[in-house]
Steps between C-alpha positions, in 0.01 A plus 500: 500500500770514238367838385538630856864389499551712188479801735845408633759727340799278579507286184718224646282464809183512290624219277588281799171566679292426189688172462455414868133596497432266207692222670312555823165481320600169343619368837163582658311331217722192513468484881873539549404659828830548680662660195195722439500619861871580505493674161195709599687625806806576292298709255335691786842571650632629167197723448536649847868578442415660167213709637684615813811599304285665233370730775859614557557293813838325486528409869273497801528488877351172624474614861185351647497194273522185713529723808824664388574785734804649327544665164550236231532663159509245220520521122173410325695264271618297801163467673310175536126475443383582853723809505364612164145450626584711805623783275198463270270527800678799652509687168140402413600332173261214575149507634459349845318202347781418257761564767342239727434255216863529395610359833352169388737528205791572732433196715444259217787623287736344753375150418784490250688361800373145571593530868276807532216304342550213747565716807199724448276225361420715197249360258595523135168474319334620182277720718805675647657539157175649367484738794858612435410556134202714604715702740759549225233629261372745763851630561565544128180697451565718803868575435487545124 
């Protein structure tokens, strides 16, 4: 996985993502599930921003996302994960399978907020952390 990250030409981003990837791997192994889930989602978000911008896209119209009916042009740097997934889907950066799997990442990344975890009765388990890790690996191999 680290070798795949070497394909990133932004040295500062590459260094951070390699560090975060190692940390995430340790978190999964140590069953620090909540942290592993959140960090996996963060890495996916960073990779999507990198890949979309690397294609020359700096902003995108989010019309249609969440039933938006009016033009809503937003900078890629300011997008949240579900917006980035929308752009990745529309521009065919991700396969349909990884696009849909990434929505699991989007939902579970929000467990950083304890109230979200309680309200939505989200289960923080080693199985979910392992699934997030597998999704992250798929995204890395597809994008890089």
